[in-house]
Coordinates of C-alpha atoms in Angstrom, one line a residue:
X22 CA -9.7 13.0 -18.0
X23 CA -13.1 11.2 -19.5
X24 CA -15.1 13.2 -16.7
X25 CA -13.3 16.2 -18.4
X26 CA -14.3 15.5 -21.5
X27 CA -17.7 14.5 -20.9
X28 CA -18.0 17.9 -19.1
X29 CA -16.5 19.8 -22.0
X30 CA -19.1 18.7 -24.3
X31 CA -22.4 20.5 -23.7
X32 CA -20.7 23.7 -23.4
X33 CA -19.1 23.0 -26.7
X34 CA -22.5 21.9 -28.5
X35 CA -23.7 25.4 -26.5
X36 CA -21.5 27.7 -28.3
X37 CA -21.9 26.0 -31.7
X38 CA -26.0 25.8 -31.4
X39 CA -26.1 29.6 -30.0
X40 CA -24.5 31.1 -33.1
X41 CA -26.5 29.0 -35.8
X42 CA -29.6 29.8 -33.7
X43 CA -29.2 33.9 -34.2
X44 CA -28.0 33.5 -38.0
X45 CA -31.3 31.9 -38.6
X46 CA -33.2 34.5 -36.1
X47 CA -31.6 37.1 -38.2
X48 CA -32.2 35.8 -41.6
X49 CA -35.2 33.9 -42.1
X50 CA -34.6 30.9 -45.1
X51 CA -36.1 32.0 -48.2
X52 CA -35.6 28.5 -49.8
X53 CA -33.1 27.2 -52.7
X54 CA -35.6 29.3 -55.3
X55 CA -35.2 32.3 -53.6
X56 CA -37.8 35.2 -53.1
X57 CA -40.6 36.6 -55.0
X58 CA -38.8 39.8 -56.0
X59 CA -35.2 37.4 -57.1
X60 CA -37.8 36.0 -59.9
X61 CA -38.5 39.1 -61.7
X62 CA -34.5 40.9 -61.9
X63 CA -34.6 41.6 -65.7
X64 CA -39.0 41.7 -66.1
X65 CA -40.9 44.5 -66.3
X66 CA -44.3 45.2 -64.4
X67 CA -47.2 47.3 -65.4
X68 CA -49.1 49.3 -62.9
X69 CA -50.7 52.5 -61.1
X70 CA -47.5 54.4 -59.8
X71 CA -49.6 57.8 -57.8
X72 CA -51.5 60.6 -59.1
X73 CA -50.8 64.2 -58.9
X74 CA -52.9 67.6 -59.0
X75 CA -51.7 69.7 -61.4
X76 CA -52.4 73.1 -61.0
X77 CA -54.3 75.4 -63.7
X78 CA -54.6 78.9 -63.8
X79 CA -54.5 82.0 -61.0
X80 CA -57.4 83.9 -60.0
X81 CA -57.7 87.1 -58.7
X82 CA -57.4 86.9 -55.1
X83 CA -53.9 85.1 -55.4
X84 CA -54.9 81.1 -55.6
X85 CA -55.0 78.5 -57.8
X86 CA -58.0 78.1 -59.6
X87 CA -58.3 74.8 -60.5
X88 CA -56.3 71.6 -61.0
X89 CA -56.4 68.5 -63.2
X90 CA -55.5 65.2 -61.6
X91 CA -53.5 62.9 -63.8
X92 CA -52.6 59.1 -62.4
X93 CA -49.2 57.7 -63.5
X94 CA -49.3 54.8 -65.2
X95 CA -46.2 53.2 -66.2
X96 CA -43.8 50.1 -65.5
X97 CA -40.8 48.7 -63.4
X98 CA -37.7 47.3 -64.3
X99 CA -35.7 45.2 -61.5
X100 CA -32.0 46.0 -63.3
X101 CA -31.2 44.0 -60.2
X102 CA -32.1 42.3 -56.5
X103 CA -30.6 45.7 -55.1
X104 CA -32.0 48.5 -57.6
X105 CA -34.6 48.7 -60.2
X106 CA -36.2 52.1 -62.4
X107 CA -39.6 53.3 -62.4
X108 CA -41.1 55.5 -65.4
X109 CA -44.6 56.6 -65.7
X110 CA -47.3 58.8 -67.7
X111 CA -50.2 60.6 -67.0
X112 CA -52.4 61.7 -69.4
X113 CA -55.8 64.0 -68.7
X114 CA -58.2 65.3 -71.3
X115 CA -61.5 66.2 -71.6
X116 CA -63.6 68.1 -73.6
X117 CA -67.5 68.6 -74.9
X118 CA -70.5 71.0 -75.7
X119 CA -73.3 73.2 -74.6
X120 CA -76.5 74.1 -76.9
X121 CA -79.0 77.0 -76.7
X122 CA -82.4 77.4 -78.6
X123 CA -83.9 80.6 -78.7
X124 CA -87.0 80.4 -80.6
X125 CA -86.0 79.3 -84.6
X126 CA -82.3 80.0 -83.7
X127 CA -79.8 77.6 -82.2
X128 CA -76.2 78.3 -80.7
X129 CA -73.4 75.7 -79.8
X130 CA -70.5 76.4 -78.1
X131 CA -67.7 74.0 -77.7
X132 CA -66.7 73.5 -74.1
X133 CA -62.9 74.5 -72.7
X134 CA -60.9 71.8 -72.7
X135 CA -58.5 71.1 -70.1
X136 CA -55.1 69.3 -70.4
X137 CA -52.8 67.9 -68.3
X138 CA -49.8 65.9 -68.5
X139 CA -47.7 64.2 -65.9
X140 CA -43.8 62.6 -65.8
X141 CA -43.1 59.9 -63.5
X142 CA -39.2 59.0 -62.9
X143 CA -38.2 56.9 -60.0
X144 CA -35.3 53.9 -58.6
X145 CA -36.6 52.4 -56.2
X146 CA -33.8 50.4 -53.9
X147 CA -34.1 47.0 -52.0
X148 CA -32.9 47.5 -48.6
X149 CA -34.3 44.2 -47.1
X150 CA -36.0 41.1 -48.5
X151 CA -38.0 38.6 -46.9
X152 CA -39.5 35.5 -48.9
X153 CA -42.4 37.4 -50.2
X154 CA -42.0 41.1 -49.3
X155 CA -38.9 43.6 -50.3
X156 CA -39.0 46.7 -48.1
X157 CA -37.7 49.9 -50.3
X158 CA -36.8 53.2 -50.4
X159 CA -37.6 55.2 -53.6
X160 CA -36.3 58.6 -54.7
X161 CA -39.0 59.8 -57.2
X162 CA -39.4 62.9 -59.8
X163 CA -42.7 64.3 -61.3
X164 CA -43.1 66.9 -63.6
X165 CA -46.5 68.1 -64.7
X166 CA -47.9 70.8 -67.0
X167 CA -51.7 72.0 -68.0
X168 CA -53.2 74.1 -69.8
X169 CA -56.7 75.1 -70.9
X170 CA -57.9 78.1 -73.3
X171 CA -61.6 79.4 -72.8
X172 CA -63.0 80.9 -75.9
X173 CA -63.8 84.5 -75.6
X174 CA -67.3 85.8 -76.8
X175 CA -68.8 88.8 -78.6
X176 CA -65.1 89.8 -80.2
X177 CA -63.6 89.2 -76.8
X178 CA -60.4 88.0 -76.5
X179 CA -59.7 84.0 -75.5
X180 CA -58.8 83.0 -72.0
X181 CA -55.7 80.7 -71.4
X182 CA -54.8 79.1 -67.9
X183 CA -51.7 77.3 -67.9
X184 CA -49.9 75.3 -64.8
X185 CA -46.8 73.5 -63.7
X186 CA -45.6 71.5 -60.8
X187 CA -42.8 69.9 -59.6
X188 CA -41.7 67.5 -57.4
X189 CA -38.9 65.7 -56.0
X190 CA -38.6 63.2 -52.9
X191 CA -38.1 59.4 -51.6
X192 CA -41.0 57.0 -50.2
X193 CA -40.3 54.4 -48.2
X194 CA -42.4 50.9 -47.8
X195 CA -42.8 47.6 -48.6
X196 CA -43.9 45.9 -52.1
X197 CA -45.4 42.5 -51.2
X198 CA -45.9 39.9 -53.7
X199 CA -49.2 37.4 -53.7
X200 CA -46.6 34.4 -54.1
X201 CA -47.9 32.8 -51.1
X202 CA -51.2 32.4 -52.5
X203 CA -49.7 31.2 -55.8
X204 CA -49.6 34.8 -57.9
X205 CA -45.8 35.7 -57.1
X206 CA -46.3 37.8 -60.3
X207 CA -48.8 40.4 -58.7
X208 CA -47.0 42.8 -56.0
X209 CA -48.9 45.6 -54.0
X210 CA -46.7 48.7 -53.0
X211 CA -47.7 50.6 -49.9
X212 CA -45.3 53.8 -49.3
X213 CA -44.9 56.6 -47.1
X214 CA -42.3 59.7 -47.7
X215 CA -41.5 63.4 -48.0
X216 CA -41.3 65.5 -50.9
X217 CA -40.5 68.9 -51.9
X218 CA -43.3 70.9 -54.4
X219 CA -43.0 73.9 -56.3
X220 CA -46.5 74.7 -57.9
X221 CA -46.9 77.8 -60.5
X222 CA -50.0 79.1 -62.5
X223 CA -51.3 82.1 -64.9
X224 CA -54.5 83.1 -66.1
X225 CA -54.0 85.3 -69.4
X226 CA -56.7 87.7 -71.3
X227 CA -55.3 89.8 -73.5
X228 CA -53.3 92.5 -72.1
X229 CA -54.6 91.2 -68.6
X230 CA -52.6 88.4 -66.5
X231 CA -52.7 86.8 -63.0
X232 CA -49.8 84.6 -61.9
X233 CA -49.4 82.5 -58.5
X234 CA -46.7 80.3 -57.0
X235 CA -45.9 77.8 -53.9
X236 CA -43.2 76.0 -52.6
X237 CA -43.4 73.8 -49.7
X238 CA -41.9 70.7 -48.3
X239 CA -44.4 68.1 -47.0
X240 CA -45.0 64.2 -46.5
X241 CA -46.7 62.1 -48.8
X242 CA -50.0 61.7 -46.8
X243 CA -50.5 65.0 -46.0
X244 CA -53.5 66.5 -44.1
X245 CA -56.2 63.5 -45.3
X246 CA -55.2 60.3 -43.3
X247 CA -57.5 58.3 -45.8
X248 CA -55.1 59.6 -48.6
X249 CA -52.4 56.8 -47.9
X250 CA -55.0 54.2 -49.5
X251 CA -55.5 56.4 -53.0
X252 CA -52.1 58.4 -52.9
X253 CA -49.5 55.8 -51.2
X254 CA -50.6 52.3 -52.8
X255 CA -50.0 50.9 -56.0
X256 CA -50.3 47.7 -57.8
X257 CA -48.1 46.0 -60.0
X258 CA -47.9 42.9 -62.4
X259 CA -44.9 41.4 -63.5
X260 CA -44.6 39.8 -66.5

């Protein structure tokens, strides 16, 4: 009976050690204070949240003729560990002057200036946290509109280009926060996704008008590999 029981013992400090061993395999400890992104539920954070051409105006052979880039700036609010809200604007503006002299007699006109506006609505969702890293999915919204009027000359009439985009799709990545070097407070967000985009413009002179549209469904990164490092990554402070 004592051989028995001496027998029965490794197997039973086996089957006790094997599960503890996967639960910690499985979830790492993050420690009694918890992770970076439990220490910020109820803060906000300011930061770069993506940029987005904005188309302006049509021209003849059925393309868009220009576009003004406006970044997102904006903030994040953690409502709580699982889900937060994103909000951004962009704001793009720019203006100025040429001059001619022609002998005693000197002309200025004032440059067109193009405008561009961007909305940046998003929530992103914690899906897994690790000590200093939350990896997240984010369905996103951005609205954008420009516009630009060029001054017509000799009694002609003005010109006006206009634009509008939209789009609407989910990112998925990681936010990593600099807590183990001390700064939990700073978090960079690296993201990847898919989006659907419906682009419109119009160039107007008088009685005269060309319009263009596209629609297309496309990931984040596009054509330009290099784009994930200005298009996909994003800073963010916490305060």
């Amino acid at each position: 009976m004592k051989f028995r029981f001496l027998a029965l013992v490794p197997a039973a400090l086996v089957a006790l050690a094997v599960p503890a061993f996967a639960q910690t395999a499985a979830t790492p400890a993050v420690g009694a204070e918890g992770t970076d992104n439990s220490k910020f539920v109820g803060h906000f954070a300011i930061g770069y949240l993506g940029t987005s051409q904005i188309p302006l105006g049509a021209s003849n052979g059925g393309a868009f003729a220009g576009s003004v880039t406006a970044p997102a700036i904006g903030g994040r609010y953690w409502l709580n560990e699982k889900m937060g809200i994103d909000a951004g604007l962009g704001i793009a503006f720019s203006t100025g002057s040429s001059e001619v002299k022609n002998g005693g007699t000197t002309t200025t006109v004032d440059g067109a200036a193009p405008f561009g506006v961007l909305l940046h609505g998003g929530v992103p969702l914690a899906l897994a946290q690790g000590k200093h890293y939350t990896f997240e999915v984010i369905p996103e919204l951005n609205v954008g509109f420009a516009s630009q009027t060029i001054k017509g000359t000799n009694n002609a009439p003005d010109t006006t280009l206009s634009g509008f985009r939209l789009d609407l799709g989910a990112r998925a990545g990681a936010e990593v926060h600099f807590g183990f070097i001390g700064v939990p407070e700073l978090a960079l967000q690296g993201t990847v996704g898919l989006q659907f985009a419906t682009q419109s413009a119009k160039t107007a002179n008088g009685d005269n008008s060309d319009s263009v549209s596209a629609t297309g469904l496309s990931t984040t990164v596009q054509a330009a590999p290099w784009a994930i490092f200005t298009n996909n990554i994003s800073a963010l402070y916490y305060f």
